[in-house]
Rosetta silent file (secondary structure, phi, psi, omega in degrees, C-alpha in Angstrom):
SEQUENCE: PQSSGQAEWRGMEMFLQNQVRSGSPGLRMVHENFARNLADIIGQGEHSGATVLMTTVPVNLKDCPPFASQHRPGLNAGQLDAWEKCFERGRQAQDASRFTDALTAYEEAGQIDRQFAELLFRRAICELALTQTNAAADFGQARDQDTLRFRADSNINQTIRQIAASKGITLIDAEQECARHSADGIPGGTLFYDHVHLNFSGNYLVAAKFAAAIEKKLTGPANASDTPLLMEAEVARQLALTDFDRRRVGEEMRLRLQQPPFASQINSLTRDEQWRKTLAGLEALPAQFDGEYQAALKLAPNDWVLHANYGRLLEAADEDPAAAQQWQAVARLLPSEPDAWFQLGN
SCORE:     score description
SCORE:     0.000 S_00000001
   1 L     0.000  173.692 -175.283   34.492   37.475  172.106 S_00000001
   2 L   -91.824  135.216 -168.475   33.607   35.410  169.152 S_00000001
   3 L   -85.257  149.120  172.025   30.236   36.077  167.603 S_00000001
   4 L   -59.294  -20.242  178.359   28.145   32.692  166.483 S_00000001
   5 L   -74.395  -21.110 -159.329   28.429   33.850  163.032 S_00000001
   6 L   -93.680  122.168  172.299   32.052   34.031  162.976 S_00000001
   7 L  -109.628  155.196 -174.681   33.977   30.690  161.773 S_00000001
   8 L   -69.720  136.308  170.787   37.360   29.569  163.223 S_00000001
   9 L   -55.783  127.527 -179.429   40.348   29.500  160.841 S_00000001
  10 L  -129.433   29.627  173.138   41.179   25.950  159.839 S_00000001
  11 H    56.786 -134.315 -167.234   43.715   26.864  157.149 S_00000001
  12 H   -75.990   -7.920  178.204   43.462   25.048  153.902 S_00000001
  13 H   -60.341  -16.637 -165.278   40.747   22.813  155.277 S_00000001
  14 H   -70.034  -15.773 -149.107   38.604   25.884  154.854 S_00000001
  15 H  -113.952    2.182 -168.989   38.723   25.622  151.167 S_00000001
  16 L   -68.106  -22.975  169.373   37.450   21.831  150.669 S_00000001
  17 L   -79.700    6.007 -179.209   34.155   22.973  149.322 S_00000001
  18 L  -127.701   79.370  175.960   35.412   25.342  146.842 S_00000001
  19 L   -77.059  140.266 -175.981   36.824   22.924  144.167 S_00000001
  20 L  -150.745  121.774 -176.939   37.448   24.806  140.630 S_00000001
  21 L   -82.745  154.940 -161.208   38.030   23.020  137.486 S_00000001
  22 L   -82.496   -3.840  167.518   40.597   24.056  135.212 S_00000001
  23 L   -80.836   -5.466 -167.458   38.255   24.857  132.698 S_00000001
  24 L   -58.652  126.724 -172.211   36.334   27.212  134.940 S_00000001
  25 H   -70.753  -25.958  170.040   35.534   30.807  133.500 S_00000001
  26 H   -66.299  -36.360 -177.493   36.305   31.997  137.326 S_00000001
  27 H   -64.839  -57.746  174.960   39.797   30.343  136.887 S_00000001
  28 H   -43.782  -55.944 -170.905   40.464   32.520  133.707 S_00000001
  29 H   -71.454   -5.193  165.672   39.597   35.426  135.351 S_00000001
  30 H   -80.553  -37.454  178.548   41.968   34.786  138.210 S_00000001
  31 H   -82.022  -22.573  166.432   44.718   34.115  135.909 S_00000001
  32 H   -79.257  -28.662  157.697   44.003   37.529  134.315 S_00000001
  33 H   -45.148  -66.877 -170.557   43.749   39.158  137.597 S_00000001
  34 H   -55.054  -36.334  178.471   47.192   37.648  138.337 S_00000001
  35 H   -66.698  -56.953  173.521   48.880   38.932  135.113 S_00000001
  36 H   -43.144  -56.922  175.861   47.420   42.443  135.786 S_00000001
  37 H   -44.668  -57.927  179.273   48.519   42.317  139.509 S_00000001
  38 H   -52.986  -62.311 -176.330   52.107   41.047  138.642 S_00000001
  39 H   -51.903  -30.504 -179.333   52.457   44.025  136.123 S_00000001
  40 H   -77.130  -50.241 -179.760   51.319   46.495  138.789 S_00000001
  41 H   -64.970  -31.310  169.112   53.701   45.290  141.584 S_00000001
  42 H   -74.817  -33.706  163.423   56.659   45.374  139.063 S_00000001
  43 H   -48.009  -50.166  164.269   55.490   49.004  138.328 S_00000001
  44 H   -39.514  -53.036 -156.503   55.796   49.633  141.652 S_00000001
  45 H   -74.806  -52.797 -172.701   58.871   48.201  142.308 S_00000001
  46 H   -61.915  -65.994  178.357   60.635   49.989  139.222 S_00000001
  47 H   -27.016  -57.107 -153.719   58.811   53.621  140.352 S_00000001
  48 H   -64.250  -25.614  177.346   60.404   53.300  143.650 S_00000001
  49 L   121.908  -25.416 -174.504   63.883   53.027  142.154 S_00000001
  50 L   -70.152  160.015  154.691   64.503   49.373  143.120 S_00000001
  51 L   -88.825  131.876 -167.784   65.802   46.695  140.748 S_00000001
  52 L  -101.184  133.273 -166.949   63.401   44.209  140.235 S_00000001
  53 L  -123.091  128.044  174.421   63.891   40.402  140.080 S_00000001
  54 E  -114.588  146.555 -169.915   61.384   37.754  139.219 S_00000001
  55 E  -132.320  169.713  151.765   61.070   34.061  139.937 S_00000001
  56 E   -99.267  174.672 -169.191   58.571   31.340  139.013 S_00000001
  57 L  -109.292  117.064 -164.347   57.135   29.221  141.309 S_00000001
  58 L   -77.777  148.115  160.504   58.273   25.630  142.126 S_00000001
  59 L  -139.571  159.288  167.359   55.802   22.934  143.477 S_00000001
  60 L   -75.353  126.891 -175.959   55.741   19.392  144.291 S_00000001
  61 L  -114.457  -51.058 -172.633   54.649   17.295  141.566 S_00000001
  62 L   -56.236  -35.582 -163.156   55.922   13.634  142.003 S_00000001
  63 L  -121.104   30.251 -174.382   55.198   13.293  145.915 S_00000001
  64 L  -130.446  110.165  171.147   52.033   15.544  146.096 S_00000001
  65 L   -90.264  159.143  178.776   48.978   13.626  144.599 S_00000001
  66 L   -41.032  137.213  159.252   46.000   15.750  143.527 S_00000001
  67 L   -77.538   -4.756  178.883   43.874   16.831  146.546 S_00000001
  68 L  -171.550  159.952 -165.795   40.801   16.531  144.747 S_00000001
  69 L  -159.131  134.681  175.313   39.740   15.353  141.254 S_00000001
  70 L  -139.455  154.664 -166.908   36.343   15.765  139.571 S_00000001
  71 L   -80.497  160.825 -178.152   34.846   14.285  136.290 S_00000001
  72 L   -63.176  151.215  178.061   34.434   16.259  132.998 S_00000001
  73 L   -73.355  151.881 -174.621   31.133   17.797  132.823 S_00000001
  74 L    93.732  -19.348 -179.549   28.629   16.142  130.845 S_00000001
  75 L   -58.807  115.514  174.864   29.666   12.327  131.829 S_00000001
  76 L   -82.541  177.221 -158.463   26.295   10.280  131.728 S_00000001
  77 H   -88.073  -14.519  173.523   25.842    7.501  134.179 S_00000001
  78 H   -74.602  -37.876 -177.902   26.839    4.441  131.753 S_00000001
  79 H   -75.698  -34.105  174.395   29.895    6.316  130.877 S_00000001
  80 H   -56.847  -40.123  169.138   30.848    7.109  134.489 S_00000001
  81 H   -66.767  -32.716  156.995   30.247    3.426  135.197 S_00000001
  82 H   -62.849  -40.949  168.622   32.566    2.278  132.554 S_00000001
  83 H   -68.722  -28.368 -164.799   35.238    4.615  133.598 S_00000001
  84 H   -90.298  -22.591  161.060   35.145    3.563  137.187 S_00000001
  85 H   -60.132  -50.087  178.128   35.510    0.026  136.139 S_00000001
  86 H   -60.258  -37.951 -175.908   38.591    0.791  133.921 S_00000001
  87 H   -75.953  -36.819  179.207   40.029    2.842  136.835 S_00000001
  88 H   -71.665  -33.040  177.839   39.458    0.338  139.380 S_00000001
  89 H   -64.663  -36.736 -163.163   41.209   -2.477  137.107 S_00000001
  90 H   -74.183  -49.239 -169.949   44.181    0.047  136.598 S_00000001
  91 H   -71.025  -22.943  175.697   44.613    0.653  140.363 S_00000001
  92 H   -73.626  -29.204 -172.511   44.475   -2.873  141.303 S_00000001
  93 H   -73.542  -39.694 -169.006   47.029   -3.804  138.619 S_00000001
  94 H   -82.767  -36.399  170.472   49.409   -0.512  139.859 S_00000001
  95 L   -79.422   -0.814 -178.461   49.250   -2.159  143.571 S_00000001
  96 L  -108.833    2.833 -177.496   50.440   -5.308  142.400 S_00000001
  97 L    82.722   -1.271  172.667   53.021   -3.514  140.449 S_00000001
  98 L   -90.310   71.743  175.557   51.911   -4.527  136.922 S_00000001
  99 H   -61.213  -15.584  166.852   52.342   -1.300  135.419 S_00000001
 100 H   -71.782  -40.649  176.979   52.038   -2.022  131.988 S_00000001
 101 H   -49.822  -71.531 -173.275   48.633   -3.676  132.865 S_00000001
 102 H   -42.962  -43.593 -176.266   47.703   -0.439  134.870 S_00000001
 103 H   -73.118  -27.081  164.732   48.531    1.935  132.028 S_00000001
 104 H   -64.345  -54.005  170.348   46.212    0.087  129.809 S_00000001
 105 H   -40.931  -71.298  166.179   43.485    0.244  132.091 S_00000001
 106 H   -17.450  -68.014  179.032   44.317    3.926  132.612 S_00000001
 107 H   -55.721  -44.130  158.407   44.127    4.649  128.913 S_00000001
 108 H   -47.108  -40.377  173.834   40.975    3.240  128.628 S_00000001
 109 H   -76.990  -27.026  170.564   39.434    5.294  131.245 S_00000001
 110 H   -57.080  -38.252 -165.074   41.219    8.271  129.862 S_00000001
 111 L   -64.340  -22.642 -170.636   39.498    7.819  126.363 S_00000001
 112 L   -89.888  -50.473 -171.914   36.034    8.230  128.486 S_00000001
 113 L  -154.248  101.921  160.960   37.355   11.154  130.765 S_00000001
 114 L   -55.062   -8.402 -142.218   40.942   12.880  130.873 S_00000001
 115 L  -123.475  -17.944 -176.565   40.259   15.262  133.190 S_00000001
 116 L   -86.581  114.672 -167.986   40.125   13.438  136.255 S_00000001
 117 H   -64.616  -22.740  162.899   43.361   14.356  138.166 S_00000001
 118 H   -57.093  -35.365 -177.065   43.965   11.305  140.331 S_00000001
 119 H   -81.888  -31.011  170.947   44.134    9.146  137.116 S_00000001
 120 H   -58.740  -42.188  163.192   46.647   11.404  135.653 S_00000001
 121 H   -48.532  -64.053  175.062   48.806   11.068  138.827 S_00000001
 122 H   -27.087  -63.761  169.658   48.395    7.318  138.461 S_00000001
 123 H   -58.839  -44.996 -170.524   49.512    7.182  135.066 S_00000001
 124 H   -74.673  -22.277  175.020   52.365    9.381  135.704 S_00000001
 125 H   -67.863  -64.376 -176.967   53.507    6.892  138.755 S_00000001
 126 H   -38.392  -67.977 -179.922   53.178    3.986  136.428 S_00000001
 127 H   -59.037  -35.964  175.590   55.159    5.480  133.402 S_00000001
 128 H   -51.678  -60.079 -152.596   57.865    6.747  136.071 S_00000001
 129 H   -72.869   -5.030  174.838   58.530    3.123  137.449 S_00000001
 130 L   -87.528   -6.637 -149.931   58.391    2.027  133.535 S_00000001
 131 L    39.895   48.183  172.542   60.945    4.883  132.837 S_00000001
 132 L   -73.485  155.059  179.480   58.799    6.444  130.334 S_00000001
 133 L   -96.055   -7.727  179.195   59.688   10.099  129.332 S_00000001
 134 L   -94.041    0.856 -168.113   56.065   11.294  129.421 S_00000001
 135 H   -85.325  -17.982  163.982   55.539   10.887  133.218 S_00000001
 136 H   -57.023  -54.544  178.023   56.868   14.550  133.765 S_00000001
 137 H   -46.854  -59.116  166.937   54.262   15.652  131.560 S_00000001
 138 H   -39.501  -33.409 -173.741   51.549   13.750  133.227 S_00000001
 139 H   -69.344  -44.955 -173.937   52.758   14.782  136.583 S_00000001
 140 H   -74.936  -37.472  170.382   52.206   18.405  135.579 S_00000001
 141 H   -59.193  -47.660 -179.702   48.776   18.001  134.091 S_00000001
 142 H   -40.173  -59.938  172.609   47.777   16.168  137.223 S_00000001
 143 H   -43.317  -38.340 -156.819   48.578   19.242  138.983 S_00000001
 144 H   -90.851  -23.793  176.665   46.997   21.628  136.518 S_00000001
 145 H   -78.515  -24.789 -168.113   43.891   19.273  136.827 S_00000001
 146 L   -49.905  114.326 -175.882   43.967   19.315  140.717 S_00000001
 147 L   -99.671    6.718  145.479   40.587   21.021  141.739 S_00000001
 148 L  -101.387  104.842 -161.046   41.793   22.145  144.950 S_00000001
 149 L  -119.464  101.090 -153.323   44.137   24.349  143.812 S_00000001
 150 L  -107.723   -1.965  178.691   46.625   24.868  146.337 S_00000001
 151 L  -133.544  152.368  177.336   49.902   24.927  143.903 S_00000001
 152 L   -62.638  113.954 -177.333   50.782   27.172  141.406 S_00000001
 153 L   -79.047 -173.613 -165.303   49.699   25.748  137.941 S_00000001
 154 H   -67.138  -41.072 -169.511   51.521   25.920  134.347 S_00000001
 155 H   -76.099  -21.620  160.299   49.592   29.008  133.459 S_00000001
 156 H   -53.730  -54.878 -178.712   50.659   30.996  136.348 S_00000001
 157 H   -75.274  -47.473  178.291   54.727   30.338  135.735 S_00000001
 158 H   -62.236  -24.752 -178.366   54.067   30.898  132.053 S_00000001
 159 H   -63.126  -53.491  176.040   52.599   34.056  132.762 S_00000001
 160 H   -46.317  -46.073 -165.014   55.579   34.907  135.027 S_00000001
 161 H   -73.877  -42.527 -168.002   58.026   34.131  132.286 S_00000001
 162 H   -65.762  -57.646 -173.330   56.132   35.941  129.564 S_00000001
 163 H   -46.482  -42.246  177.219   56.008   39.155  131.690 S_00000001
 164 H   -58.568  -53.840 -172.345   59.483   39.029  132.698 S_00000001
 165 H   -60.659  -30.080  178.969   60.504   38.555  129.155 S_00000001
 166 H   -72.922  -25.748 -175.330   58.063   41.487  127.760 S_00000001
 167 H  -100.445  -17.227  178.090   59.744   43.641  130.444 S_00000001
 168 L    77.608   43.006  178.560   63.196   42.708  130.233 S_00000001
 169 L   -86.012  124.192  153.800   63.366   41.497  133.817 S_00000001
 170 L   -56.299  132.153 -169.166   65.726   39.291  135.095 S_00000001
 171 E  -102.387  112.772  160.379   64.212   35.609  135.583 S_00000001
 172 E   -85.906   95.174  174.279   64.920   33.375  138.272 S_00000001
 173 E   -86.258   95.270 -176.663   63.256   30.261  136.952 S_00000001
 174 H   -71.518  -28.602  168.062   63.063   28.299  140.047 S_00000001
 175 H   -35.383  -62.090 -173.865   60.712   25.630  138.356 S_00000001
 176 H   -67.566  -34.424 -171.899   62.966   24.902  135.985 S_00000001
 177 H   -84.563  -28.071  177.634   65.995   24.936  138.431 S_00000001
 178 H   -64.131  -39.477 -173.126   63.990   22.691  140.956 S_00000001
 179 H   -78.362  -43.222 -179.660   63.179   20.264  137.860 S_00000001
 180 H   -79.676   -5.126  163.476   67.063   19.922  136.965 S_00000001
 181 L   -87.563    3.405 -167.075   67.949   19.252  140.283 S_00000001
 182 L  -145.600  142.789 -177.867   65.403   16.165  140.924 S_00000001
 183 H   -47.559  140.583  179.115   65.387   12.875  139.510 S_00000001
 184 H    71.757   -5.234 -175.895   63.612   12.484  136.193 S_00000001
 185 H    77.481   28.358  176.819   63.237   16.383  136.040 S_00000001
 186 L  -139.247  110.972 -172.042   60.385   16.002  138.433 S_00000001
 187 L   -36.755  138.004  163.236   60.270   17.991  141.559 S_00000001
 188 L  -169.761 -148.099 -155.842   59.263   15.999  144.824 S_00000001
 189 L   -78.848   -3.770  170.138   60.060   15.419  148.302 S_00000001
 190 L   -71.794  -19.016  179.393   63.987   15.683  148.127 S_00000001
 191 L  -121.423  -12.409 -165.853   63.172   19.398  147.838 S_00000001
 192 E  -118.428  132.846  179.684   59.783   19.914  149.238 S_00000001
 193 L   -83.831  -33.065 -170.790   58.482   19.324  152.735 S_00000001
 194 L  -150.192 -140.432 -164.624   54.724   19.167  151.436 S_00000001
 195 L   -97.356    1.502  161.806   53.190   20.400  148.449 S_00000001
 196 L  -131.940  -13.880 -157.373   54.888   23.958  148.149 S_00000001
 197 L   -83.933  124.466  167.315   56.916   24.702  151.087 S_00000001
 198 E   -74.747  142.986  169.546   60.760   24.099  150.080 S_00000001
 199 L   -77.070  175.159  177.446   63.094   22.160  152.635 S_00000001
 200 H   -46.537  -57.600  168.903   66.337   23.294  153.567 S_00000001
 201 H   -57.503  -21.736  169.061   67.793   21.948  150.232 S_00000001
 202 H   -60.273  -55.744 -178.974   65.127   23.408  148.077 S_00000001
 203 H   -76.766  -16.016  164.929   65.688   26.976  149.522 S_00000001
 204 H   -64.840  -60.816 -178.916   69.426   26.563  149.278 S_00000001
 205 H   -42.322  -46.319 -171.948   68.813   25.914  145.439 S_00000001
 206 H   -76.010  -47.018  174.794   66.752   28.537  145.100 S_00000001
 207 H   -59.830  -46.079  177.510   68.652   31.222  147.244 S_00000001
 208 H   -39.223  -45.417 -165.632   71.949   30.116  145.283 S_00000001
 209 H   -68.773  -60.948 -177.119   70.075   31.349  142.165 S_00000001
 210 H   -65.487  -38.178  171.186   69.005   34.874  143.470 S_00000001
 211 H   -49.328  -45.729 -170.891   72.446   35.335  145.084 S_00000001
 212 H   -76.338  -26.489  173.156   74.356   35.198  141.808 S_00000001
 213 H   -66.091  -41.257  178.242   71.671   37.258  140.151 S_00000001
 214 H   -70.167  -25.975  177.065   71.684   39.832  142.868 S_00000001
 215 H   -85.647  -41.164  172.880   75.584   39.958  142.359 S_00000001
 216 H   -52.485  -53.059  176.632   75.441   40.604  138.807 S_00000001
 217 H   -51.478  -65.796 -168.101   73.067   43.184  139.411 S_00000001
 218 H   -66.633  -41.161 -167.268   75.084   45.077  141.938 S_00000001
 219 H   -95.156  -21.967 -148.832   78.615   44.474  140.319 S_00000001
 220 L    59.761  164.772 -169.699   77.696   43.807  136.693 S_00000001
 221 L   -61.589  -30.338 -170.030   78.482   40.772  134.995 S_00000001
 222 L   -68.839  -20.902 -174.486   82.085   41.573  134.056 S_00000001
 223 L  -103.466   -4.720 -173.487   82.907   42.205  137.968 S_00000001
 224 L   -62.414  134.885 -177.289   81.047   39.397  139.325 S_00000001
 225 L   -63.116  143.663  162.882   83.410   37.419  141.898 S_00000001
 226 L   -80.744    1.561 -173.816   84.850   34.020  141.151 S_00000001
 227 L   -60.691  126.083 -178.801   84.433   33.246  144.642 S_00000001
 228 L   -79.648  161.424 -175.456   82.121   30.195  144.839 S_00000001
 229 L   -74.828  172.290  173.918   79.039   30.441  146.955 S_00000001
 230 L   -67.033  115.110  172.323   78.975   28.623  150.378 S_00000001
 231 L   -52.467  159.507 -160.185   78.015   25.118  149.986 S_00000001
 232 H   -67.633  -34.546  174.056   74.895   24.051  151.399 S_00000001
 233 H   -66.801  -37.216  172.309   76.500   22.225  154.530 S_00000001
 234 H   -52.860  -65.793  165.506   78.431   25.068  155.319 S_00000001
 235 H   -40.277  -52.440 -173.104   75.028   27.363  155.261 S_00000001
 236 H   -71.353  -34.178  162.892   73.529   24.982  157.607 S_00000001
 237 H   -33.433  -75.373 -166.003   76.520   25.314  159.908 S_00000001
 238 H   -58.465  -25.856 -173.279   76.434   28.926  160.107 S_00000001
 239 H  -100.018   -0.958  179.926   72.694   28.902  160.648 S_00000001
 240 L    47.168   49.164  179.037   72.958   25.890  163.254 S_00000001
 241 L   -78.796  124.177  176.058   70.375   23.974  161.437 S_00000001
 242 L  -118.491  164.762  165.736   70.928   20.720  163.929 S_00000001
 243 H   -37.939  -40.628 -161.801   69.200   17.402  164.387 S_00000001
 244 H   -77.516  -48.215  170.252   67.198   19.165  166.953 S_00000001
 245 H   -81.589   -4.273  172.862   65.471   21.644  164.462 S_00000001
 246 H   -83.364  -15.463 -179.039   65.374   19.228  161.894 S_00000001
 247 H   -84.174  -18.291  177.767   63.171   17.095  164.331 S_00000001
 248 H   -87.846  -36.836  178.298   61.328   20.110  165.551 S_00000001
 249 H   -82.722  -34.392 -178.544   60.261   21.251  161.931 S_00000001
 250 H   -72.857  -33.155  176.393   59.636   17.716  161.121 S_00000001
 251 H   -71.329  -30.734  177.481   57.131   16.990  163.930 S_00000001
 252 H   -75.556  -42.051  174.206   55.187   20.012  163.092 S_00000001
 253 H   -71.435  -24.581  165.976   55.121   18.998  159.391 S_00000001
 254 H   -56.095  -45.386  166.123   54.122   15.599  160.251 S_00000001
 255 H   -57.504  -43.893 -174.795   51.155   16.944  162.438 S_00000001
 256 H   -91.902  -11.226  170.326   49.922   19.160  159.602 S_00000001
 257 H   -77.609  -12.166  170.892   50.186   16.607  157.014 S_00000001
 258 L   -80.819   -5.276  171.794   47.994   14.180  158.998 S_00000001
 259 L   -90.467  150.221  169.640   45.178   17.122  158.667 S_00000001
 260 L   -54.052  151.716   10.424   42.941   17.679  156.008 S_00000001
 261 L   -97.123   -3.887  179.935   43.158   18.081  153.098 S_00000001
 262 H   -50.755  -23.389 -172.753   46.643   16.300  153.102 S_00000001
 263 H   -74.682  -13.992  178.404   45.131   13.189  155.134 S_00000001
 264 H  -109.868   25.079  177.743   43.035   12.212  152.134 S_00000001
 265 L   -82.196  145.437 -164.783   45.645   12.104  149.543 S_00000001
 266 L   -48.648  -45.249 -168.855   46.246    8.439  147.960 S_00000001
 267 L   -86.912   12.613 -171.270   49.957    8.633  149.699 S_00000001
 268 L   -67.624  -43.773  178.777   49.048    9.719  153.047 S_00000001
 269 L   -66.923  -41.418  177.546   49.595    6.670  155.078 S_00000001
 270 H   -63.115  -52.414 -176.329   53.072    5.762  153.428 S_00000001
 271 H   -60.880   -9.871 -167.801   54.076    9.404  153.724 S_00000001
 272 H  -101.115  -38.814  167.482   53.113    9.538  157.455 S_00000001
 273 H   -56.477  -48.147  175.480   55.412    6.220  157.854 S_00000001
 274 H   -50.218  -51.428 -174.501   58.199    7.884  156.148 S_00000001
 275 H   -84.022    0.667  175.725   58.062   10.636  158.376 S_00000001
 276 H   -89.831  -25.335 -166.166   57.837    8.535  161.541 S_00000001
 277 H   -99.583  -21.292 -176.694   60.844    6.713  160.508 S_00000001
 278 H   -70.941  -44.376 -170.205   62.928   10.278  159.377 S_00000001
 279 H   -70.326  -43.010  177.192   61.941   11.378  163.021 S_00000001
 280 H   -54.022  -41.079  170.924   63.008    8.329  164.788 S_00000001
 281 L   -88.990   29.353  172.459   66.487    8.882  163.305 S_00000001
 282 L  -119.552   10.557  175.473   66.677   12.294  164.566 S_00000001
 283 L   -60.360  110.080  167.913   66.400   11.244  168.282 S_00000001
 284 L  -161.302  154.232 -176.690   69.110   12.902  170.134 S_00000001
 285 L   -61.464  125.537  173.488   69.641   15.138  173.572 S_00000001
 286 H   -54.776  -21.267 -177.263   69.286   18.648  172.829 S_00000001
 287 H   -72.189  -21.205  179.930   71.998   19.648  174.995 S_00000001
 288 H   -88.464   16.854 -179.336   74.803   18.067  172.685 S_00000001
 289 H  -118.553   18.144  165.934   73.940   20.752  169.979 S_00000001
 290 H   -64.450  -24.607  178.926   74.764   23.660  172.342 S_00000001
 291 H   -92.130  -11.501  179.746   78.109   24.182  171.053 S_00000001
 292 H   -84.207  -24.229 -172.647   76.972   24.336  167.270 S_00000001
 293 H   -78.616  -54.362 -168.508   74.468   27.085  168.487 S_00000001
 294 H   -72.290  -23.769 -179.767   77.326   29.209  170.338 S_00000001
 295 H   -73.794  -24.289 -176.907   79.768   28.691  167.263 S_00000001
 296 H   -79.991  -36.302 -177.603   77.093   30.158  164.931 S_00000001
 297 H   -74.975  -10.963  176.196   76.379   33.121  167.320 S_00000001
 298 L   -92.853  -10.236  168.076   79.826   34.042  167.406 S_00000001
 299 L   -90.088  -34.355  177.299   79.718   34.614  163.607 S_00000001
 300 L  -124.578   73.353 -155.522   76.278   36.196  163.642 S_00000001
 301 L   -86.418  -23.690 -167.582   75.790   37.440  167.457 S_00000001
 302 L  -102.338   12.887  179.813   72.781   40.114  166.268 S_00000001
 303 L   -87.199  100.872 -179.770   70.804   37.194  164.185 S_00000001
 304 H   -55.495  -45.155 -170.870   67.523   37.151  166.209 S_00000001
 305 H   -65.027  -37.128 -174.693   66.369   33.967  164.547 S_00000001
 306 H   -78.529  -34.028  170.808   69.661   31.963  166.078 S_00000001
 307 H   -68.340  -40.263  173.245   68.876   33.478  169.240 S_00000001
 308 H   -53.071  -53.849  170.357   65.328   32.338  169.159 S_00000001
 309 H   -49.748  -43.703 -179.507   66.287   28.967  167.987 S_00000001
 310 H   -75.580  -44.983 -169.915   69.000   28.491  170.661 S_00000001
 311 H   -68.620  -23.125 -174.498   66.387   29.795  173.349 S_00000001
 312 H   -85.521  -39.663  159.445   64.080   27.017  172.069 S_00000001
 313 H   -49.611  -57.606  178.618   67.115   24.460  172.314 S_00000001
 314 H   -56.548  -52.691 -173.533   67.736   25.597  175.917 S_00000001
 315 H   -57.533  -40.920  178.781   64.221   25.267  176.903 S_00000001
 316 H   -56.525  -42.263 -174.293   64.008   21.604  175.531 S_00000001
 317 L   -85.298   -3.816 -176.670   67.258   20.798  177.408 S_00000001
 318 L    66.149   33.529  163.380   65.502   22.198  180.733 S_00000001
 319 L  -122.474   79.790  170.678   67.713   25.212  181.185 S_00000001
 320 H   -35.634  -54.267 -168.626   65.213   27.836  181.613 S_00000001
 321 H   -78.693  -29.220  153.855   67.261   30.593  182.895 S_00000001
 322 H   -41.932  -44.387 -172.406   69.630   30.129  179.726 S_00000001
 323 H   -76.216  -40.312  170.003   66.876   30.038  177.645 S_00000001
 324 H   -54.371  -41.367 -171.916   65.481   33.413  179.040 S_00000001
 325 H   -62.678  -28.195 -178.010   68.585   35.040  178.359 S_00000001
 326 H   -89.556  -21.690 -179.119   68.293   34.316  174.556 S_00000001
 327 H   -90.467  -12.258  166.325   64.778   35.334  174.364 S_00000001
 328 H   -76.945  -49.083  170.690   65.657   38.718  176.084 S_00000001
 329 H   -32.148  -46.673 -179.436   68.429   38.875  173.310 S_00000001
 330 H   -71.816  -33.485 -169.751   65.491   38.528  170.537 S_00000001
 331 H   -78.062  -27.655  174.532   63.389   41.122  172.412 S_00000001
 332 H   -66.431  -53.383  177.026   66.540   43.589  172.513 S_00000001
 333 H   -80.279  -16.167 -176.597   67.197   43.078  168.737 S_00000001
 334 L  -133.960   74.270 -176.149   63.482   42.920  167.639 S_00000001
 335 L   -70.937    1.770  177.247   61.333   44.501  170.311 S_00000001
 336 L   -83.077  -20.975 -168.991   58.105   44.256  167.878 S_00000001
 337 L   -60.733  125.881  172.092   58.577   40.432  167.865 S_00000001
 338 H   -71.455  -50.132 -174.534   55.541   39.044  169.994 S_00000001
 339 H   -49.891  -37.061  179.423   56.999   35.679  170.397 S_00000001
 340 H   -51.808  -58.978 -168.208   60.080   37.103  172.345 S_00000001
 341 H   -58.145  -44.727  168.515   57.740   38.612  175.061 S_00000001
 342 H   -49.585  -60.287 -172.929   55.619   35.373  175.223 S_00000001
 343 H   -64.958  -37.394  148.002   58.345   33.370  175.781 S_00000001
 344 H   -19.882  -66.336  168.214   59.649   35.545  178.512 S_00000001
 345 H   -45.168  -60.568  160.306   56.419   35.389  180.126 S_00000001
 346 L   -30.848    0.000    0.000   56.376   31.633  180.069 S_00000001
């Protein structure tokens, strides 16, 4: 039984009262510990005889406003009042699509306090609308000044690059790869579900870079195959990624993005409407995707994830006996998977 002193797990919501400024001594300590821990992990991998690969951490910059913002320390009441007037003037101009006027007001606010993360993000949105080249830098700064630090900041990725270079370890620069495949070089919703989690296209992009690097490690650069990797659409087919699955994942993501801290982001209402429209376009009877799952299982009959997803599809189609067969296959292939037994119990 839960004691009165125990707190219920509420995910990211539990950290809302633990904001950290970019200049915090505690954050510097975290970055230093991260560098030491990463070096230790690499050492353990190499000591085991494994070949180590490293990657930077991509995050959503364009479609993920800061979760929280704080003013710079030492701002007096008069300065704060002047800042708020400039910021509000800029916000109203931005809402009216007068982006040049908005930038002028935001620049005035920035002369008083440039550390407020939402100010930087709004500047970046206006710069992007005006096709200014400094938009990407301001999106990155908005991420770095976000005081709810749920995304890897520039310091973390720079540390990863420096350690990889110093130790001669192959680096998959996923951050740069996502930027190269994003409009204006700014990763956003085309590759991410939320603030950090890659969608199918984003995962395919990063996985393709890992596959190429691993092949070179196994065969040597001179013997690497000229055969191209499977295209994203073919990978989706072999994994039976159907509109049923896209809708299932989308419904979960929409629900998650309606909770704190996402619900307080400045784009929460427009994002939720986009998800509503996306899900409406994925409405289809589960049974029509049965053939896609059967085809995928012929290619990989021992893929327990395929069996599990097929079980979910069959259950949604009210085919309970057939769904039970799929969960029995999961239990046979992975006896330690508790969800298989739970689903069979249902």
